[in-house]
């Protein structure tokens, strides 16, 4: 499979703590994107990081990319109950379509 | 439109019937994707369109599944002779081109009874 694989599969933390999710992939990529999904509906785009970038920030989100290890991480700082969702990484596959991993289910407890 | 629009939002159909799911991408987006997501699972790639052509149909699970796109805009995913294992959320997404950020619709919930 060429898909990205997120870990952990599930993560439960207290509000205010940081949450870190990881994504590993198998092929060379053009870019990697992180998405959030609430309640099994549409996915919301969070961050796109290109293969020549190592780190990107967006508000409380920080994404890193290590192409030598074929891995990426998503850090959510000072988590809130509203961050409870499933998080997916998507890798560009054969330059055409994106392949999604199975996701990490994050629960932020008040 | 402002975002990717999918219809119907929910569809309950009897086993053996055909269903059509529609996707209206963001205006000007040339790339269009269909994914399937079973309950609690990740996204399964079905098909990708660039314009009206589908360079990658590798994800269609069987010959009961087909998709077309006309005018470089609206796409229809058709499932013939539905089976219970077809029950899932069918998600459509579009982008300005291959490799760019993809934007998702809210999905069509399909339940086959």
XYZ file of N, CA, C and O in Angstrom, chain B residues 2-112:
444
model
N -19.664 28.332 -3.682
C -18.658 28.643 -2.703
C -17.856 27.415 -2.310
O -16.692 27.530 -1.923
N -18.482 26.247 -2.333
C -17.793 25.038 -1.931
C -18.227 23.881 -2.798
O -19.020 24.034 -3.726
N -17.706 22.700 -2.468
C -18.108 21.495 -3.189
C -19.485 21.082 -2.691
O -19.705 20.970 -1.483
N -20.383 20.865 -3.616
C -21.748 20.520 -3.258
C -22.054 19.094 -3.686
O -21.779 18.720 -4.830
N -22.611 18.322 -2.773
C -22.963 16.939 -3.095
C -24.442 16.691 -2.826
O -25.011 17.241 -1.879
N -25.015 15.850 -3.664
C -26.413 15.472 -3.439
C -26.634 14.035 -3.895
O -25.946 13.561 -4.805
N -27.558 13.317 -3.239
C -28.268 13.751 -2.036
C -27.367 13.691 -0.809
O -26.329 13.049 -0.829
N -27.781 14.324 0.258
C -27.017 14.233 1.512
C -27.145 12.847 2.105
O -26.190 12.313 2.659
N -28.341 12.314 2.002
C -28.610 10.979 2.525
C -29.461 10.222 1.528
O -30.368 10.797 0.919
N -29.167 8.946 1.381
C -29.934 8.107 0.465
C -30.064 6.717 1.066
O -29.075 6.084 1.413
N -31.318 6.265 1.195
C -31.569 4.897 1.613
C -32.165 4.179 0.406
O -33.137 4.654 -0.184
N -31.583 3.075 0.040
C -32.044 2.353 -1.135
C -32.117 0.866 -0.850
O -31.452 0.363 0.060
N -32.924 0.197 -1.603
C -33.058 -1.246 -1.448
C -31.953 -1.963 -2.214
O -31.555 -1.527 -3.302
N -31.509 -3.040 -1.658
C -30.505 -3.868 -2.319
C -30.965 -4.208 -3.729
O -32.123 -4.554 -3.962
N -30.037 -4.051 -4.675
C -30.347 -4.368 -6.060
C -30.726 -3.169 -6.905
O -30.707 -3.242 -8.143
N -31.060 -2.048 -6.252
C -31.416 -0.848 -6.999
C -30.153 -0.086 -7.404
O -29.096 -0.245 -6.811
N -30.308 0.769 -8.419
C -29.210 1.625 -8.843
C -29.319 2.976 -8.141
O -30.421 3.451 -7.859
N -28.166 3.590 -7.856
C -28.168 4.927 -7.281
C -27.195 5.832 -8.031
O -26.203 5.360 -8.587
N -27.528 7.105 -8.047
C -26.649 8.116 -8.633
C -26.330 9.163 -7.583
O -27.230 9.692 -6.919
N -25.057 9.465 -7.442
C -24.612 10.484 -6.512
C -23.978 11.607 -7.334
O -23.186 11.347 -8.234
N -24.309 12.813 -6.955
C -23.877 13.955 -7.765
C -22.876 14.820 -6.992
O -22.995 14.988 -5.778
N -21.925 15.362 -7.726
C -20.936 16.261 -7.137
C -20.783 17.482 -8.031
O -20.532 17.357 -9.239
N -20.923 18.649 -7.419
C -20.725 19.911 -8.116
C -19.481 20.565 -7.512
O -19.531 21.043 -6.373
N -18.367 20.568 -8.226
C -17.123 21.050 -7.625
C -17.092 22.571 -7.531
O -17.972 23.265 -8.035
N -16.063 23.063 -6.882
C -15.849 24.504 -6.818
C -15.594 25.017 -8.239
O -14.851 24.395 -9.013
N -16.215 26.127 -8.556
C -16.100 26.681 -9.903
C -14.637 26.905 -10.278
O -13.865 27.484 -9.497
N -14.263 26.410 -11.454
C -12.893 26.587 -11.929
C -11.940 25.480 -11.539
O -10.801 25.440 -12.022
N -12.376 24.587 -10.665
C -11.502 23.475 -10.276
C -11.515 22.406 -11.367
O -12.564 21.880 -11.724
N -10.324 22.082 -11.858
C -10.239 21.121 -12.958
C -10.130 19.681 -12.471
O -10.476 18.760 -13.179
N -9.634 19.504 -11.269
C -9.462 18.152 -10.737
C -10.615 17.806 -9.810
O -11.051 18.643 -9.009
N -11.101 16.584 -9.925
C -12.227 16.135 -9.097
C -11.954 14.716 -8.641
O -11.469 13.875 -9.407
N -12.248 14.446 -7.373
C -11.939 13.150 -6.753
C -13.191 12.584 -6.089
O -13.982 13.332 -5.506
N -13.311 11.274 -6.144
C -14.323 10.566 -5.365
C -13.624 9.620 -4.392
O -12.704 8.879 -4.777
N -14.091 9.658 -3.140
C -13.604 8.746 -2.111
C -14.803 8.101 -1.449
O -15.925 8.628 -1.472
N -14.549 6.969 -0.814
C -15.579 6.279 -0.042
C -15.049 6.063 1.373
O -13.871 5.740 1.563
N -15.925 6.244 2.326
C -15.525 6.053 3.726
C -16.589 5.237 4.444
O -17.722 5.696 4.590
N -16.201 4.067 4.874
C -17.106 3.263 5.686
C -17.035 3.745 7.123
O -16.070 4.398 7.530
N -18.040 3.391 7.915
C -18.172 3.908 9.274
C -16.905 3.646 10.082
O -16.454 2.514 10.203
N -16.327 4.722 10.608
C -15.162 4.604 11.465
C -13.870 4.251 10.755
O -12.860 3.983 11.416
N -13.905 4.279 9.439
C -12.716 3.893 8.674
C -12.077 5.096 7.976
O -12.611 6.212 8.022
N -10.947 4.847 7.343
C -10.295 5.892 6.569
C -10.946 6.052 5.206
O -11.955 5.423 4.893
N -10.350 6.913 4.381
C -10.896 7.192 3.061
C -10.321 6.230 2.031
O -9.113 6.020 1.967
N -11.187 5.703 1.215
C -10.805 4.788 0.141
C -10.941 5.533 -1.190
O -12.025 5.988 -1.552
N -9.837 5.663 -1.911
C -9.856 6.358 -3.193
C -10.664 5.560 -4.208
O -10.511 4.338 -4.329
N -11.512 6.251 -4.955
C -12.304 5.589 -5.994
C -11.837 5.980 -7.390
O -11.455 5.150 -8.202
N -11.864 7.293 -7.679
C -11.566 7.738 -9.031
C -11.176 9.210 -9.015
O -11.581 9.959 -8.123
N -10.368 9.578 -9.997
C -9.880 10.947 -10.121
C -10.142 11.425 -11.548
O -9.906 10.690 -12.506
N -10.635 12.640 -11.675
C -10.855 13.258 -12.978
C -9.944 14.475 -13.118
O -9.783 15.254 -12.183
N -9.378 14.628 -14.300
C -8.729 15.868 -14.686
C -9.500 16.350 -15.906
O -9.419 15.747 -16.978
N -10.235 17.437 -15.738
C -11.178 17.807 -16.780
C -12.244 16.734 -16.864
O -12.769 16.287 -15.831
N -12.550 16.280 -18.070
C -13.560 15.242 -18.246
C -12.979 13.839 -18.305
O -13.726 12.859 -18.354
N -11.682 13.746 -18.312
C -11.078 12.420 -18.432
C -10.663 11.893 -17.060
O -10.395 12.667 -16.142
N -10.634 10.581 -16.954
C -10.329 9.924 -15.684
C -9.040 9.123 -15.827
O -9.075 7.946 -16.169
N -7.886 9.771 -15.580
C -6.623 9.055 -15.731
C -6.410 7.952 -14.707
O -5.555 7.099 -14.898
N -7.166 7.986 -13.636
C -6.983 6.969 -12.605
C -8.340 6.470 -12.125
O -9.024 7.153 -11.367
N -8.706 5.261 -12.570
C -9.956 4.630 -12.141
C -9.655 3.433 -11.246
O -10.538 2.614 -10.997
N -8.439 3.368 -10.791
C -7.974 2.145 -10.137
C -8.719 1.803 -8.860
O -8.712 0.662 -8.419
N -9.374 2.815 -8.262
C -10.023 2.555 -6.996
C -11.454 2.054 -7.086
O -12.018 1.650 -6.066
N -12.041 2.082 -8.249
C -13.428 1.607 -8.359
C -13.470 0.137 -7.967
O -12.790 -0.689 -8.562
N -14.299 -0.218 -6.963
C -14.229 -1.571 -6.387
C -14.758 -2.673 -7.284
O -14.354 -3.827 -7.102
N -15.644 -2.362 -8.202
C -16.174 -3.393 -9.089
C -16.778 -2.734 -10.312
O -16.881 -1.503 -10.388
N -17.182 -3.545 -11.273
C -17.781 -2.983 -12.491
C -19.194 -2.468 -12.250
O -19.829 -1.940 -13.167
N -19.696 -2.605 -11.026
C -20.993 -1.995 -10.713
C -20.848 -0.484 -10.490
O -21.841 0.227 -10.460
N -19.599 -0.052 -10.314
C -19.334 1.359 -10.046
C -18.849 2.034 -11.330
O -17.962 1.508 -12.022
N -19.395 3.198 -11.619
C -18.927 3.986 -12.745
C -19.076 5.460 -12.401
O -19.850 5.826 -11.508
N -18.311 6.269 -13.084
C -18.397 7.704 -12.843
C -18.137 8.432 -14.136
O -17.395 7.956 -14.999
N -18.765 9.571 -14.264
C -18.506 10.416 -15.413
C -18.493 11.866 -14.978
O -19.005 12.225 -13.916
N -17.880 12.653 -15.832
C -17.832 14.089 -15.574
C -18.052 14.780 -16.911
O -17.416 14.434 -17.908
N -18.944 15.729 -16.914
C -19.287 16.414 -18.149
C -19.011 17.911 -18.029
O -19.190 18.495 -16.943
N -18.571 18.486 -19.132
C -18.329 19.927 -19.158
C -17.252 20.367 -18.201
O -17.168 21.558 -17.864
N -16.419 19.420 -17.769
C -15.365 19.763 -16.834
C -15.879 20.245 -15.498
O -15.142 20.867 -14.721
N -17.139 19.915 -15.202
C -17.716 20.414 -13.956
C -18.367 19.283 -13.173
O -17.672 18.502 -12.534
N -19.672 19.149 -13.289
C -20.428 18.196 -12.472
C -20.009 16.763 -12.766
O -19.759 16.386 -13.913
N -19.945 15.977 -11.691
C -19.634 14.556 -11.822
C -20.748 13.730 -11.190
O -21.358 14.153 -10.198
N -20.974 12.564 -11.771
C -21.958 11.634 -11.234
C -21.292 10.295 -10.989
O -20.618 9.764 -11.870
N -21.464 9.773 -9.795
C -21.001 8.427 -9.447
C -22.234 7.536 -9.433
O -23.199 7.827 -8.716
N -22.198 6.481 -10.224
C -23.334 5.570 -10.324
C -22.954 4.211 -9.763
O -21.883 3.675 -10.087
N -23.812 3.692 -8.914
C -23.632 2.346 -8.382
C -24.821 1.518 -8.836
O -25.967 1.833 -8.518
N -24.538 0.487 -9.605
C -25.611 -0.375 -10.099
C -25.781 -1.577 -9.179
O -24.830 -2.048 -8.543
N -27.007 -2.049 -9.111
C -27.328 -3.281 -8.356
C -26.676 -3.215 -6.969
O -25.860 -4.058 -6.593
N -27.033 -2.194 -6.205
C -26.380 -1.940 -4.925
C -26.417 -3.155 -4.011
O -27.386 -3.939 -4.002
N -25.358 -3.277 -3.232
C -25.216 -4.315 -2.227
C -25.077 -3.662 -0.861
O -24.720 -2.481 -0.770
N -25.301 -4.404 0.183
C -25.223 -3.851 1.531
C -23.825 -3.331 1.844
O -23.686 -2.327 2.558
N -22.801 -3.971 1.286
C -21.439 -3.506 1.555
C -21.122 -2.182 0.868
O -20.057 -1.596 1.108
N -22.045 -1.704 0.029
C -21.852 -0.388 -0.585
C -22.229 0.740 0.373
O -21.959 1.909 0.093
N -22.849 0.399 1.488
C -23.248 1.418 2.455
C -22.010 2.132 2.982
O -21.087 1.495 3.514
N -21.988 3.444 2.843
C -20.828 4.241 3.234
C -21.153 5.707 2.980
O -22.205 6.049 2.436
N -20.205 6.561 3.362
C -20.265 7.958 2.944
C -19.418 8.099 1.698
O -18.270 7.647 1.669
N -19.974 8.708 0.678
C -19.245 8.943 -0.571
C -18.878 10.423 -0.605
O -19.739 11.293 -0.616
N -17.573 10.673 -0.592
C -17.053 12.036 -0.497
C -16.472 12.465 -1.833
O -15.717 11.725 -2.462
N -16.815 13.663 -2.228
C -16.278 14.252 -3.442
C -15.379 15.418 -3.047
O -15.633 16.096 -2.035
N -14.329 15.623 -3.801
C -13.418 16.734 -3.535
C -12.942 17.309 -4.866
O -12.959 16.622 -5.885
N -12.520 18.549 -4.837
C -11.993 19.158 -6.058
C -10.786 20.019 -5.732
O -10.574 20.414 -4.578
N -10.000 20.299 -6.763
C -8.828 21.157 -6.594
C -8.535 21.861 -7.910
O -9.071 21.504 -8.957
N -7.656 22.844 -7.822
C -7.316 23.611 -9.021
C -6.417 22.830 -9.963
O -6.228 23.223 -11.112
N -5.875 21.736 -9.495
C -5.036 20.899 -10.331
C -4.408 19.810 -9.511
O -4.427 19.850 -8.284
N -3.872 18.828 -10.219
C -3.287 17.691 -9.530
C -2.204 18.144 -8.556
O -1.340 18.947 -8.908
N -2.296 17.652 -7.352
C -1.283 17.946 -6.358
C -1.562 19.151 -5.494
O -0.869 19.389 -4.519
N -2.581 19.920 -5.851
C -2.918 21.091 -5.041
C -3.905 20.726 -3.947
O -4.457 19.631 -3.932
N -4.135 21.659 -3.052
C -5.055 21.413 -1.945
C -6.411 20.974 -2.463
O -6.948 21.568 -3.404
N -6.950 19.916 -1.878
C -8.272 19.451 -2.298
C -9.298 19.833 -1.244
O -9.026 19.793 -0.049
N -10.460 20.216 -1.705
C -11.539 20.692 -0.851
C -12.704 19.717 -0.973
O -13.125 19.388 -2.072
N -13.206 19.317 0.192
C -14.226 18.277 0.233
C -15.630 18.832 0.358
O -15.867 19.863 0.991
N -16.582 18.087 -0.207
C -17.976 18.315 0.090
C -18.342 17.612 1.378
O -17.499 16.961 2.011
N -19.605 17.738 1.774
C -20.059 17.151 3.023
C -20.387 15.670 2.898
O -20.656 15.007 3.880
N -20.369 15.166 1.685
C -20.572 13.737 1.491
C -22.022 13.349 1.288
O -22.949 14.087 1.624
N -22.187 12.173 0.707
C -23.507 11.564 0.550
C -23.517 10.256 1.330
O -22.733 9.356 1.052
N -24.407 10.193 2.337
C -24.542 8.976 3.132
C -25.414 8.002 2.357
O -26.563 8.286 2.082
N -24.895 6.850 2.030
C -25.670 5.831 1.333
C -25.894 4.651 2.260
O -24.949 4.098 2.804
N -27.141 4.279 2.413
C -27.492 3.102 3.193
C -28.256 2.154 2.299
O -29.292 2.523 1.720
N -27.762 0.945 2.166
C -28.416 -0.083 1.356
C -29.063 -1.086 2.300
O -28.382 -1.700 3.126
